[in-house]
């Protein structure tokens, strides 16, 4: 595969990752896509080879899909403390605090992301 096609694939992966990570935040979604587009036109680090730049974009896409979770404050006049709804999706990497000191450790957990339900709130 040519480097141009690899770059286009990485760009598409990045766009998909921004759609997943910033799904309900149009302002941030458009800003992330504009930044990605400007990075494709004029790479931020011209010292890197084309392959390294493509790999960097793929790594950014993976990071956005797996590690970025947006939260939205839930406003309810009945609640005394603030609560947040987190945008956890099927690609979100869930782990435990045991692996925080060792970033190279791979965690195999059985955590499943589940959508927030109104019945989860305490009344």
The first five atom37 places (N, CA, C, CB, O) and aatype in JSON, in Angstrom:
{
  "aatype": [20, 20, 20, 20, 20, 20, 20, 20, 20, 20, 20, 20, 20, 20, 20, 20, 20, 20, 20, 20, 20, 20, 20, 20, 20, 20, 20, 20, 20, 20, 20, 20, 20, 20, 20, 20, 20, 20, 20, 20, 20, 20, 20, 20, 20, 20, 20, 20, 20, 20, 20, 20, 20, 20, 20, 20, 20, 20, 20, 20, 20, 20, 20, 20, 20, 20, 20, 20, 20, 20, 20, 20, 20, 20, 20, 20, 20, 20, 20, 20, 20, 20, 20, 20, 20, 20, 20, 20, 20, 20, 20, 20, 20, 20, 20, 20, 20, 20, 20, 20, 20, 20, 20, 20, 20, 20, 20, 20, 20, 20, 20, 20, 20, 20, 20, 20, 20, 20, 20, 20, 20, 20, 20],
  "atom_mask": [
    [1, 1, 1, 1, 1],
    [1, 1, 1, 1, 1],
    [1, 1, 1, 1, 1],
    [1, 1, 1, 1, 1],
    [1, 1, 1, 1, 1],
    [1, 1, 1, 1, 1],
    [1, 1, 1, 1, 1],
    [1, 1, 1, 1, 1],
    [1, 1, 1, 1, 1],
    [1, 1, 1, 1, 1],
    [1, 1, 1, 1, 1],
    [1, 1, 1, 1, 1],
    [1, 1, 1, 1, 1],
    [1, 1, 1, 1, 1],
    [1, 1, 1, 1, 1],
    [1, 1, 1, 1, 1],
    [1, 1, 1, 1, 1],
    [1, 1, 1, 1, 1],
    [1, 1, 1, 1, 1],
    [1, 1, 1, 1, 1],
    [1, 1, 1, 1, 1],
    [1, 1, 1, 1, 1],
    [1, 1, 1, 1, 1],
    [1, 1, 1, 1, 1],
    [1, 1, 1, 1, 1],
    [1, 1, 1, 1, 1],
    [1, 1, 1, 1, 1],
    [1, 1, 1, 1, 1],
    [1, 1, 1, 1, 1],
    [1, 1, 1, 1, 1],
    [1, 1, 1, 1, 1],
    [1, 1, 1, 1, 1],
    [1, 1, 1, 1, 1],
    [1, 1, 1, 1, 1],
    [1, 1, 1, 1, 1],
    [1, 1, 1, 1, 1],
    [1, 1, 1, 1, 1],
    [1, 1, 1, 1, 1],
    [1, 1, 1, 1, 1],
    [1, 1, 1, 1, 1],
    [1, 1, 1, 1, 1],
    [1, 1, 1, 1, 1],
    [1, 1, 1, 1, 1],
    [1, 1, 1, 1, 1],
    [1, 1, 1, 1, 1],
    [1, 1, 1, 1, 1],
    [1, 1, 1, 1, 1],
    [1, 1, 1, 1, 1],
    [1, 1, 1, 1, 1],
    [1, 1, 1, 1, 1],
    [1, 1, 1, 1, 1],
    [1, 1, 1, 1, 1],
    [1, 1, 1, 1, 1],
    [1, 1, 1, 1, 1],
    [1, 1, 1, 1, 1],
    [1, 1, 1, 1, 1],
    [1, 1, 1, 1, 1],
    [1, 1, 1, 1, 1],
    [1, 1, 1, 1, 1],
    [1, 1, 1, 1, 1],
    [1, 1, 1, 1, 1],
    [1, 1, 1, 1, 1],
    [1, 1, 1, 1, 1],
    [1, 1, 1, 1, 1],
    [1, 1, 1, 1, 1],
    [1, 1, 1, 1, 1],
    [1, 1, 1, 1, 1],
    [1, 1, 1, 1, 1],
    [1, 1, 1, 1, 1],
    [1, 1, 1, 1, 1],
    [1, 1, 1, 1, 1],
    [1, 1, 1, 1, 1],
    [1, 1, 1, 1, 1],
    [1, 1, 1, 1, 1],
    [1, 1, 1, 1, 1],
    [1, 1, 1, 1, 1],
    [1, 1, 1, 1, 1],
    [1, 1, 1, 1, 1],
    [1, 1, 1, 1, 1],
    [1, 1, 1, 1, 1],
    [1, 1, 1, 1, 1],
    [1, 1, 1, 1, 1],
    [1, 1, 1, 1, 1],
    [1, 1, 1, 1, 1],
    [1, 1, 1, 1, 1],
    [1, 1, 1, 1, 1],
    [1, 1, 1, 1, 1],
    [1, 1, 1, 1, 1],
    [1, 1, 1, 1, 1],
    [1, 1, 1, 1, 1],
    [1, 1, 1, 1, 1],
    [1, 1, 1, 1, 1],
    [1, 1, 1, 1, 1],
    [1, 1, 1, 1, 1],
    [1, 1, 1, 1, 1],
    [1, 1, 1, 1, 1],
    [1, 1, 1, 1, 1],
    [1, 1, 1, 1, 1],
    [1, 1, 1, 1, 1],
    [1, 1, 1, 1, 1],
    [1, 1, 1, 1, 1],
    [1, 1, 1, 1, 1],
    [1, 1, 1, 1, 1],
    [1, 1, 1, 1, 1],
    [1, 1, 1, 1, 1],
    [1, 1, 1, 1, 1],
    [1, 1, 1, 1, 1],
    [1, 1, 1, 1, 1],
    [1, 1, 1, 1, 1],
    [1, 1, 1, 1, 1],
    [1, 1, 1, 1, 1],
    [1, 1, 1, 1, 1],
    [1, 1, 1, 1, 1],
    [1, 1, 1, 1, 1],
    [1, 1, 1, 1, 1],
    [1, 1, 1, 1, 1],
    [1, 1, 1, 1, 1],
    [1, 1, 1, 1, 1],
    [1, 1, 1, 1, 1],
    [1, 1, 1, 1, 1],
    [1, 1, 1, 1, 1],
    [1, 1, 1, 1, 1],
    [1, 1, 1, 1, 1]
  ],
  "atom_positions": [
    [[0.84, -1.17, 0.0], [0.0, 0.0, 0.0], [0.89, 1.24, 0.0], [-0.96, 0.0, 1.22], [1.88, 1.29, 0.73]],
    [[0.55, 2.22, -0.81], [1.37, 3.42, -0.9], [1.22, 4.27, 0.36], [0.98, 4.24, -2.16], [0.26, 4.13, 1.11]],
    [[2.18, 5.14, 0.57], [2.15, 5.98, 1.77], [0.97, 6.95, 1.73], [3.47, 6.77, 1.92], [0.44, 7.34, 2.77]],
    [[0.56, 7.35, 0.52], [-0.6, 8.25, 0.39], [-1.87, 7.53, 0.87], [-0.77, 8.72, -1.09], [-2.67, 8.12, 1.6]],
    [[-2.05, 6.28, 0.47], [-3.23, 5.53, 0.92], [-3.2, 5.26, 2.42], [-3.32, 4.21, 0.16], [-4.23, 5.3, 3.08]],
    [[-2.01, 4.98, 2.95], [-1.88, 4.77, 4.39], [-2.25, 6.04, 5.15], [-0.44, 4.33, 4.76], [-2.92, 5.99, 6.18]],
    [[-1.81, 7.19, 4.61], [-2.13, 8.47, 5.25], [-3.63, 8.73, 5.21], [-1.37, 9.62, 4.56], [-4.2, 9.19, 6.2]],
    [[-4.27, 8.45, 4.08], [-5.72, 8.64, 3.98], [-6.48, 7.7, 4.92], [-6.19, 8.42, 2.55], [-7.47, 8.1, 5.53]],
    [[-6.01, 6.47, 5.05], [-6.63, 5.53, 6.0], [-6.49, 6.04, 7.43], [-5.98, 4.13, 5.88], [-7.45, 6.01, 8.2]],
    [[-5.3, 6.51, 7.78], [-5.08, 7.04, 9.13], [-5.96, 8.26, 9.37], [-3.58, 7.41, 9.33], [-6.5, 8.43, 10.47]],
    [[-6.11, 9.09, 8.36], [-6.96, 10.28, 8.49], [-8.42, 9.87, 8.72], [-6.84, 11.17, 7.22], [-9.1, 10.44, 9.56]],
    [[-8.89, 8.89, 7.97], [-10.26, 8.39, 8.16], [-10.43, 7.78, 9.56], [-10.61, 7.33, 7.09], [-11.45, 8.0, 10.21]],
    [[-9.43, 7.04, 10.01], [-9.5, 6.47, 11.36], [-9.58, 7.59, 12.4], [-8.28, 5.56, 11.65], [-10.32, 7.49, 13.38]],
    [[-8.81, 8.65, 12.18], [-8.85, 9.79, 13.09], [-10.21, 10.47, 13.1], [-7.78, 10.79, 12.7], [-10.71, 10.84, 14.16]],
    [[-10.8, 10.65, 11.92], [-12.13, 11.26, 11.84], [-13.17, 10.4, 12.54], [-12.53, 11.5, 10.38], [-14.04, 10.92, 13.24]],
    [[-13.1, 9.11, 12.37], [-14.03, 8.2, 13.04], [-13.85, 8.27, 14.56], [-13.84, 6.75, 12.55], [-14.82, 8.26, 15.32]],
    [[-12.61, 8.33, 14.98], [-12.32, 8.4, 16.42], [-12.87, 9.69, 17.02], [-10.81, 8.3, 16.67], [-13.39, 9.68, 18.14]],
    [[-12.75, 10.81, 16.29], [-13.31, 12.07, 16.81], [-14.83, 11.98, 16.9], [-12.9, 13.25, 15.93], [-15.43, 12.53, 17.82]],
    [[-15.46, 11.31, 15.94], [-16.92, 11.17, 15.97], [-17.34, 10.36, 17.21], [-17.43, 10.48, 14.68], [-18.34, 10.68, 17.84]],
    [[-16.58, 9.33, 17.54], [-16.9, 8.51, 18.71], [-16.63, 9.28, 20.01], [-16.1, 7.2, 18.68], [-17.46, 9.29, 20.91]],
    [[-15.47, 9.91, 20.08], [-15.07, 10.57, 21.33], [-15.88, 11.83, 21.62], [-13.59, 10.93, 21.26], [-16.19, 12.11, 22.78]],
    [[-16.24, 12.59, 20.59], [-16.92, 13.87, 20.78], [-18.33, 13.86, 20.21], [-16.12, 14.99, 20.14], [-18.81, 14.87, 19.69]],
    [[-18.99, 12.75, 20.32], [-20.28, 12.5, 19.71], [-21.32, 13.58, 19.98], [-20.79, 11.2, 20.19], [-22.01, 13.99, 19.04]],
    [[-21.46, 14.04, 21.17], [-22.51, 15.01, 21.51], [-21.96, 16.4, 21.77], [-23.28, 14.53, 22.72], [-22.66, 17.23, 22.37]],
    [[-20.76, 16.68, 21.35], [-20.12, 17.97, 21.58], [-19.64, 18.53, 20.25], [-18.94, 17.85, 22.59], [-18.47, 18.37, 19.89]],
    [[-20.53, 19.17, 19.52], [-20.25, 19.63, 18.17], [-19.08, 20.61, 18.13], [-21.47, 20.27, 17.58], [-18.26, 20.55, 17.21]],
    [[-19.0, 21.49, 19.09], [-17.93, 22.5, 19.11], [-16.55, 21.84, 19.18], [-18.12, 23.46, 20.3], [-15.66, 22.18, 18.41]],
    [[-16.39, 20.9, 20.08], [-15.1, 20.21, 20.23], [-14.85, 19.29, 19.05], [-15.07, 19.42, 21.55], [-13.71, 19.16, 18.6]],
    [[-15.89, 18.63, 18.54], [-15.76, 17.76, 17.38], [-15.22, 18.52, 16.18], [-17.12, 17.12, 17.03], [-14.28, 18.07, 15.53]],
    [[-15.8, 19.68, 15.89], [-15.34, 20.48, 14.75], [-13.92, 21.0, 14.97], [-16.29, 21.65, 14.51], [-13.13, 21.05, 14.02]],
    [[-13.59, 21.38, 16.2], [-12.24, 21.86, 16.5], [-11.21, 20.74, 16.33], [-12.18, 22.44, 17.93], [-10.13, 20.97, 15.79]],
    [[-11.55, 19.54, 16.8], [-10.63, 18.41, 16.67], [-10.41, 18.05, 15.21], [-11.16, 17.19, 17.44], [-9.29, 17.76, 14.8]],
    [[-11.47, 18.07, 14.43], [-11.35, 17.75, 13.01], [-10.57, 18.83, 12.26], [-12.74, 17.59, 12.38], [-9.79, 18.51, 11.36]],
    [[-10.76, 20.08, 12.62], [-10.0, 21.15, 11.98], [-8.51, 21.02, 12.3], [-10.53, 22.53, 12.44], [-7.66, 21.22, 11.44]],
    [[-8.21, 20.67, 13.55], [-6.81, 20.48, 13.95], [-6.19, 19.3, 13.2], [-6.7, 20.24, 15.48], [-5.04, 19.36, 12.77]],
    [[-6.96, 18.23, 13.04], [-6.46, 17.06, 12.32], [-6.24, 17.41, 10.84], [-7.46, 15.89, 12.45], [-5.24, 16.99, 10.24]],
    [[-7.16, 18.16, 10.27], [-7.04, 18.57, 8.87], [-5.79, 19.46, 8.67], [-8.32, 19.33, 8.41], [-5.05, 19.27, 7.71]],
    [[-5.57, 20.4, 9.57], [-4.39, 21.28, 9.45], [-3.11, 20.48, 9.64], [-4.46, 22.43, 10.48], [-2.09, 20.79, 9.02]],
    [[-3.15, 19.45, 10.47], [-1.98, 18.59, 10.66], [-1.68, 17.75, 9.42], [-2.19, 17.68, 11.84], [-0.53, 17.41, 9.17]],
    [[-2.71, 17.44, 8.66], [-2.49, 16.7, 7.41], [-1.9, 17.61, 6.34], [-3.82, 16.09, 6.91], [-1.05, 17.18, 5.56]],
    [[-2.34, 18.86, 6.3], [-1.85, 19.81, 5.29], [-0.41, 20.21, 5.59], [-2.75, 21.05, 5.24], [0.44, 20.2, 4.7]],
    [[-0.15, 20.57, 6.84], [1.22, 20.93, 7.24], [1.53, 20.21, 8.54], [1.38, 22.49, 7.4], [1.13, 20.66, 9.61]],
    [[2.25, 19.09, 8.46], [2.55, 18.28, 9.66], [3.24, 19.1, 10.74], [3.42, 17.09, 9.28], [4.1, 19.93, 10.45]],
    [[2.86, 18.86, 12.01], [3.42, 19.64, 13.11], [4.9, 19.38, 13.36], [2.66, 19.35, 14.37], [5.6, 20.25, 13.88]],
    [[5.39, 18.2, 12.98], [6.8, 17.88, 13.19], [7.39, 17.42, 11.85], [6.98, 16.78, 14.29], [7.35, 16.23, 11.54]],
    [[7.94, 18.35, 11.08], [8.47, 17.99, 9.75], [9.7, 17.09, 9.8], [8.8, 19.25, 8.99], [10.12, 16.57, 8.77]],
    [[10.29, 16.91, 10.97], [11.47, 16.05, 11.1], [11.11, 14.57, 11.0], [12.18, 16.32, 12.42], [11.97, 13.74, 10.69]],
    [[9.85, 14.24, 11.26], [9.41, 12.84, 11.2], [9.21, 12.42, 9.76], [8.11, 12.64, 12.01], [8.84, 13.22, 8.9]],
    [[9.45, 11.15, 9.51], [9.2, 10.61, 8.17], [7.69, 10.47, 7.97], [9.92, 9.23, 7.98], [6.92, 10.56, 8.92]],
    [[7.3, 10.26, 6.75], [5.87, 10.1, 6.45], [5.29, 8.92, 7.21], [5.66, 9.91, 4.94], [4.19, 9.02, 7.74]],
    [[6.02, 7.82, 7.27], [5.54, 6.64, 7.99], [5.36, 6.94, 9.47], [6.5, 5.46, 7.8], [4.39, 6.49, 10.08]],
    [[6.29, 7.68, 10.06], [6.19, 8.02, 11.48], [5.0, 8.95, 11.73], [7.49, 8.69, 11.97], [4.32, 8.83, 12.75]],
    [[4.75, 9.87, 10.81], [3.61, 10.77, 10.96], [2.29, 10.01, 10.85], [3.66, 11.88, 9.91], [1.35, 10.27, 11.6]],
    [[2.23, 9.06, 9.91], [1.03, 8.24, 9.76], [0.82, 7.4, 11.02], [1.15, 7.33, 8.51], [-0.31, 7.29, 11.51]],
    [[1.88, 6.82, 11.56], [1.77, 6.03, 12.78], [1.32, 6.9, 13.95], [3.11, 5.35, 13.11], [0.53, 6.45, 14.79]],
    [[1.81, 8.13, 14.01], [1.39, 9.06, 15.07], [-0.12, 9.32, 14.98], [2.18, 10.39, 14.97], [-0.81, 9.32, 16.0]],
    [[-0.61, 9.54, 13.77], [-2.04, 9.78, 13.59], [-2.86, 8.55, 13.98], [-2.34, 10.18, 12.14], [-3.92, 8.68, 14.59]],
    [[-2.38, 7.37, 13.63], [-3.07, 6.14, 14.04], [-3.08, 6.02, 15.57], [-2.38, 4.9, 13.41], [-4.09, 5.62, 16.16]],
    [[-1.96, 6.36, 16.22], [-1.89, 6.3, 17.68], [-2.87, 7.3, 18.32], [-0.45, 6.59, 18.16], [-3.5, 6.99, 19.33]],
    [[-2.98, 8.48, 17.72], [-3.92, 9.48, 18.23], [-5.35, 8.96, 18.11], [-3.77, 10.83, 17.47], [-6.16, 9.13, 19.03]],
    [[-5.66, 8.33, 16.99], [-7.0, 7.79, 16.78], [-7.32, 6.71, 17.82], [-7.13, 7.21, 15.36], [-8.42, 6.67, 18.36]],
    [[-6.36, 5.85, 18.09], [-6.56, 4.79, 19.1], [-6.75, 5.42, 20.48], [-5.35, 3.8, 19.11], [-7.62, 4.99, 21.24]],
    [[-5.95, 6.43, 20.8], [-6.08, 7.1, 22.09], [-7.47, 7.73, 22.24], [-4.99, 8.18, 22.25], [-8.11, 7.59, 23.28]],
    [[-7.92, 8.41, 21.2], [-9.24, 9.04, 21.27], [-10.34, 8.02, 21.49], [-9.52, 9.83, 20.0], [-11.25, 8.23, 22.29]],
    [[-10.27, 6.91, 20.78], [-11.3, 5.88, 20.91], [-11.28, 5.19, 22.26], [-11.15, 4.85, 19.81], [-12.33, 4.95, 22.85]],
    [[-10.11, 4.87, 22.76], [-10.01, 4.04, 23.96], [-9.92, 4.82, 25.27], [-8.83, 3.16, 23.86], [-10.45, 4.37, 26.28]],
    [[-9.27, 5.97, 25.26], [-8.92, 6.6, 26.53], [-9.62, 7.92, 26.83], [-7.49, 6.82, 26.57], [-9.52, 8.42, 27.95]],
    [[-10.31, 8.49, 25.87], [-10.94, 9.77, 26.11], [-12.42, 9.56, 26.41], [-10.76, 10.7, 24.9], [-13.14, 8.93, 25.63]],
    [[-12.86, 10.09, 27.54], [-14.25, 9.99, 27.94], [-14.71, 11.39, 28.33], [-14.45, 8.97, 29.13], [-14.12, 12.03, 29.19]],
    [[-15.76, 11.84, 27.68], [-16.3, 13.15, 28.02], [-17.4, 12.99, 29.05], [-16.82, 13.87, 26.77], [-18.12, 12.0, 29.06]],
    [[-17.51, 13.99, 29.9], [-18.55, 13.99, 30.91], [-19.43, 15.21, 30.77], [-17.94, 13.94, 32.31], [-18.98, 16.27, 30.34]],
    [[-20.69, 15.06, 31.12], [-21.63, 16.16, 31.06], [-22.33, 16.25, 32.4], [-22.65, 15.96, 29.91], [-22.85, 15.26, 32.92]],
    [[-22.34, 17.45, 32.97], [-22.98, 17.65, 34.26], [-24.48, 17.48, 34.13], [-22.63, 19.03, 34.83], [-25.11, 18.06, 33.25]],
    [[-25.05, 16.67, 35.03], [-26.49, 16.44, 35.05], [-27.09, 17.4, 36.06], [-26.83, 14.94, 35.4], [-26.79, 17.34, 37.25]],
    [[-27.94, 18.27, 35.58], [-28.59, 19.25, 36.46], [-29.95, 18.74, 36.87], [-28.71, 20.62, 35.77], [-30.81, 18.45, 36.04]],
    [[-30.13, 18.64, 38.16], [-31.42, 18.23, 38.71], [-31.6, 18.98, 40.02], [-31.51, 16.67, 38.91], [-30.75, 18.9, 40.91]],
    [[-32.68, 19.71, 40.13], [-32.89, 20.53, 41.32], [-33.1, 19.7, 42.58], [-34.08, 21.45, 41.11], [-32.91, 20.2, 43.69]],
    [[-33.5, 18.42, 42.42], [-33.73, 17.56, 43.58], [-32.44, 17.03, 44.2], [-34.61, 16.39, 43.18], [-32.43, 16.65, 45.37]],
    [[-31.37, 17.02, 43.44], [-30.1, 16.45, 43.93], [-29.29, 17.54, 44.64], [-29.28, 15.83, 42.76], [-29.22, 18.68, 44.17]],
    [[-28.7, 17.18, 45.76], [-27.88, 18.13, 46.5], [-26.45, 18.18, 45.98], [-27.88, 17.78, 47.97], [-25.82, 19.24, 46.0]],
    [[-25.94, 17.04, 45.52], [-24.58, 17.0, 44.99], [-24.61, 16.94, 43.47], [-23.81, 15.79, 45.57], [-25.6, 16.53, 42.87]],
    [[-23.52, 17.35, 42.86], [-23.43, 17.33, 41.4], [-23.15, 15.91, 40.91], [-22.34, 18.29, 40.9], [-22.44, 15.14, 41.57]],
    [[-23.7, 15.59, 39.76], [-23.45, 14.3, 39.12], [-23.11, 14.55, 37.67], [-24.67, 13.35, 39.25], [-23.47, 15.57, 37.08]],
    [[-22.39, 13.57, 37.11], [-21.97, 13.68, 35.72], [-22.36, 12.43, 34.96], [-20.46, 13.91, 35.62], [-22.3, 11.32, 35.49]],
    [[-22.77, 12.62, 33.73], [-23.03, 11.51, 32.8], [-21.79, 11.36, 31.94], [-24.34, 11.76, 31.92], [-21.41, 12.3, 31.24]],
    [[-21.16, 10.19, 31.98], [-19.95, 9.94, 31.2], [-20.29, 9.24, 29.9], [-18.94, 9.11, 32.01], [-21.13, 8.34, 29.87]],
    [[-19.64, 9.66, 28.84], [-19.86, 9.07, 27.52], [-18.94, 7.86, 27.37], [-19.6, 10.11, 26.38], [-17.94, 7.9, 26.65]],
    [[-19.29, 6.77, 28.06], [-18.51, 5.54, 27.98], [-19.16, 4.68, 26.89], [-18.46, 4.77, 29.37], [-20.36, 4.44, 26.92]],
    [[-18.35, 4.24, 25.94], [-18.86, 3.48, 24.8], [-18.14, 2.15, 24.72], [-18.69, 4.27, 23.49], [-17.29, 1.84, 25.56]],
    [[-18.47, 1.36, 23.72], [-17.94, 0.0, 23.63], [-16.42, -0.04, 23.43], [-18.61, -0.73, 22.49], [-15.81, -1.06, 23.75]],
    [[-15.81, 1.02, 22.91], [-14.36, 1.04, 22.69], [-13.58, 1.58, 23.88], [-14.04, 1.85, 21.47], [-12.35, 1.51, 23.89]],
    [[-14.27, 2.13, 24.87], [-13.58, 2.7, 26.03], [-12.83, 1.62, 26.79], [-14.58, 3.4, 26.97], [-13.39, 0.57, 27.11]],
    [[-11.57, 1.88, 27.05], [-10.74, 0.93, 27.78], [-10.99, 1.11, 29.27], [-9.22, 1.12, 27.45], [-10.7, 2.17, 29.84]],
    [[-11.53, 0.09, 29.88], [-11.81, 0.13, 31.31], [-10.79, -0.75, 32.02], [-13.26, -0.33, 31.61], [-10.52, -1.87, 31.59]],
    [[-10.26, -0.24, 33.08], [-9.28, -1.01, 33.83], [-9.45, -0.75, 35.31], [-7.86, -0.66, 33.38], [-10.5, -0.27, 35.74]],
    [[-8.44, -1.07, 36.06], [-8.5, -0.8, 37.49], [-7.25, -0.02, 37.88], [-8.62, -2.12, 38.3], [-6.35, 0.16, 37.06]],
    [[-7.21, 0.43, 39.11], [-6.11, 1.27, 39.57], [-4.81, 0.5, 39.78], [-6.5, 1.95, 40.84], [-3.76, 1.1, 39.98]],
    [[-4.87, -0.82, 39.75], [-3.67, -1.63, 39.95], [-2.65, -1.42, 38.84], [-4.04, -3.1, 40.05], [-1.45, -1.56, 39.08]],
    [[-3.11, -1.09, 37.63], [-2.21, -0.95, 36.49], [-1.75, 0.48, 36.27], [-2.88, -1.46, 35.25], [-0.96, 0.72, 35.36]],
    [[-2.21, 1.43, 37.06], [-1.81, 2.82, 36.86], [-0.31, 3.02, 37.01], [-2.55, 3.72, 37.85], [0.28, 3.69, 36.17]],
    [[0.35, 2.46, 38.05], [1.79, 2.65, 38.16], [2.58, 2.01, 37.01], [2.27, 2.1, 39.47], [3.68, 2.46, 36.69]],
    [[2.05, 0.97, 36.4], [2.75, 0.27, 35.32], [1.96, 0.4, 34.02], [2.97, -1.23, 35.68], [1.06, -0.4, 33.76]],
    [[2.27, 1.43, 33.19], [1.49, 1.66, 31.98], [1.67, 0.56, 30.93], [1.86, 2.99, 31.39], [0.89, 0.5, 29.98]],
    [[2.67, -0.29, 31.07], [2.89, -1.34, 30.09], [2.07, -2.58, 30.38], [4.35, -1.7, 30.04], [1.96, -3.47, 29.53]],
    [[1.48, -2.65, 31.57], [0.68, -3.82, 31.95], [-0.62, -3.82, 31.17], [0.41, -3.84, 33.47], [-1.27, -2.78, 31.04]],
    [[-1.0, -4.95, 30.68], [-2.26, -5.11, 29.96], [-3.28, -5.69, 30.93], [-2.08, -6.02, 28.69], [-3.0, -6.67, 31.63]],
    [[-4.43, -5.11, 30.97], [-5.46, -5.53, 31.9], [-6.5, -6.33, 31.15], [-6.1, -4.31, 32.6], [-6.97, -5.94, 30.08]],
    [[-6.87, -7.46, 31.73], [-7.98, -8.24, 31.19], [-9.06, -8.22, 32.25], [-7.54, -9.72, 30.83], [-9.0, -8.93, 33.25]],
    [[-10.05, -7.4, 31.99], [-11.13, -7.26, 32.96], [-12.43, -7.68, 32.31], [-11.22, -5.83, 33.49], [-12.52, -7.83, 31.09]],
    [[-13.41, -7.85, 33.13], [-14.73, -8.21, 32.62], [-15.7, -7.05, 32.76], [-15.26, -9.44, 33.36], [-16.91, -7.25, 32.74]],
    [[-15.17, -5.83, 32.9], [-16.04, -4.66, 33.01], [-16.76, -4.45, 31.69], [-15.24, -3.41, 33.39], [-16.18, -4.62, 30.62]],
    [[-18.0, -4.1, 31.78], [-18.79, -3.77, 30.6], [-19.36, -2.37, 30.78], [-19.93, -4.82, 30.36], [-19.89, -2.04, 31.84]],
    [[-19.23, -1.56, 29.75], [-19.84, -0.24, 29.79], [-21.35, -0.4, 29.63], [-19.26, 0.69, 28.69], [-21.81, -1.19, 28.81]],
    [[-22.1, 0.34, 30.39], [-23.54, 0.28, 30.24], [-24.07, 1.7, 30.23], [-24.19, -0.56, 31.38], [-23.5, 2.58, 30.88]],
    [[-25.12, 1.94, 29.53], [-25.67, 3.3, 29.46], [-26.27, 3.71, 30.79], [-26.72, 3.4, 28.35], [-26.73, 2.88, 31.57]],
    [[-26.26, 5.0, 31.02], [-26.87, 5.56, 32.22], [-28.38, 5.43, 32.12], [-26.45, 7.04, 32.41], [-28.96, 5.74, 31.08]],
    [[-29.0, 5.0, 33.17], [-30.46, 4.87, 33.19], [-31.0, 5.74, 34.31], [-30.9, 3.39, 33.38], [-30.34, 5.96, 35.32]],
    [[-32.19, 6.23, 34.11], [-32.83, 7.07, 35.13], [-32.97, 6.31, 36.45], [-34.2, 7.56, 34.65], [-32.96, 6.93, 37.51]],
    [[-33.1, 4.99, 36.39], [-33.28, 4.21, 37.62], [-31.97, 4.15, 38.42], [-33.76, 2.77, 37.27], [-31.98, 3.71, 39.57]],
    [[-30.83, 4.59, 37.83], [-29.57, 4.6, 38.56], [-29.5, 5.75, 39.56], [-28.41, 4.7, 37.6], [-28.7, 5.71, 40.49]],
    [[-30.32, 6.75, 39.36], [-30.29, 7.92, 40.23], [-30.97, 7.6, 41.54], [-30.97, 9.12, 39.55], [-31.97, 6.88, 41.59]],
    [[-30.43, 8.15, 42.61], [-31.06, 8.01, 43.93], [-32.02, 9.16, 44.13], [-30.0, 7.97, 45.08], [-31.69, 10.32, 43.86]],
    [[-33.19, 8.85, 44.6], [-34.19, 9.91, 44.8], [-34.3, 10.25, 46.25], [-35.55, 9.49, 44.27], [-35.09, 11.12, 46.62]]
  ]
}
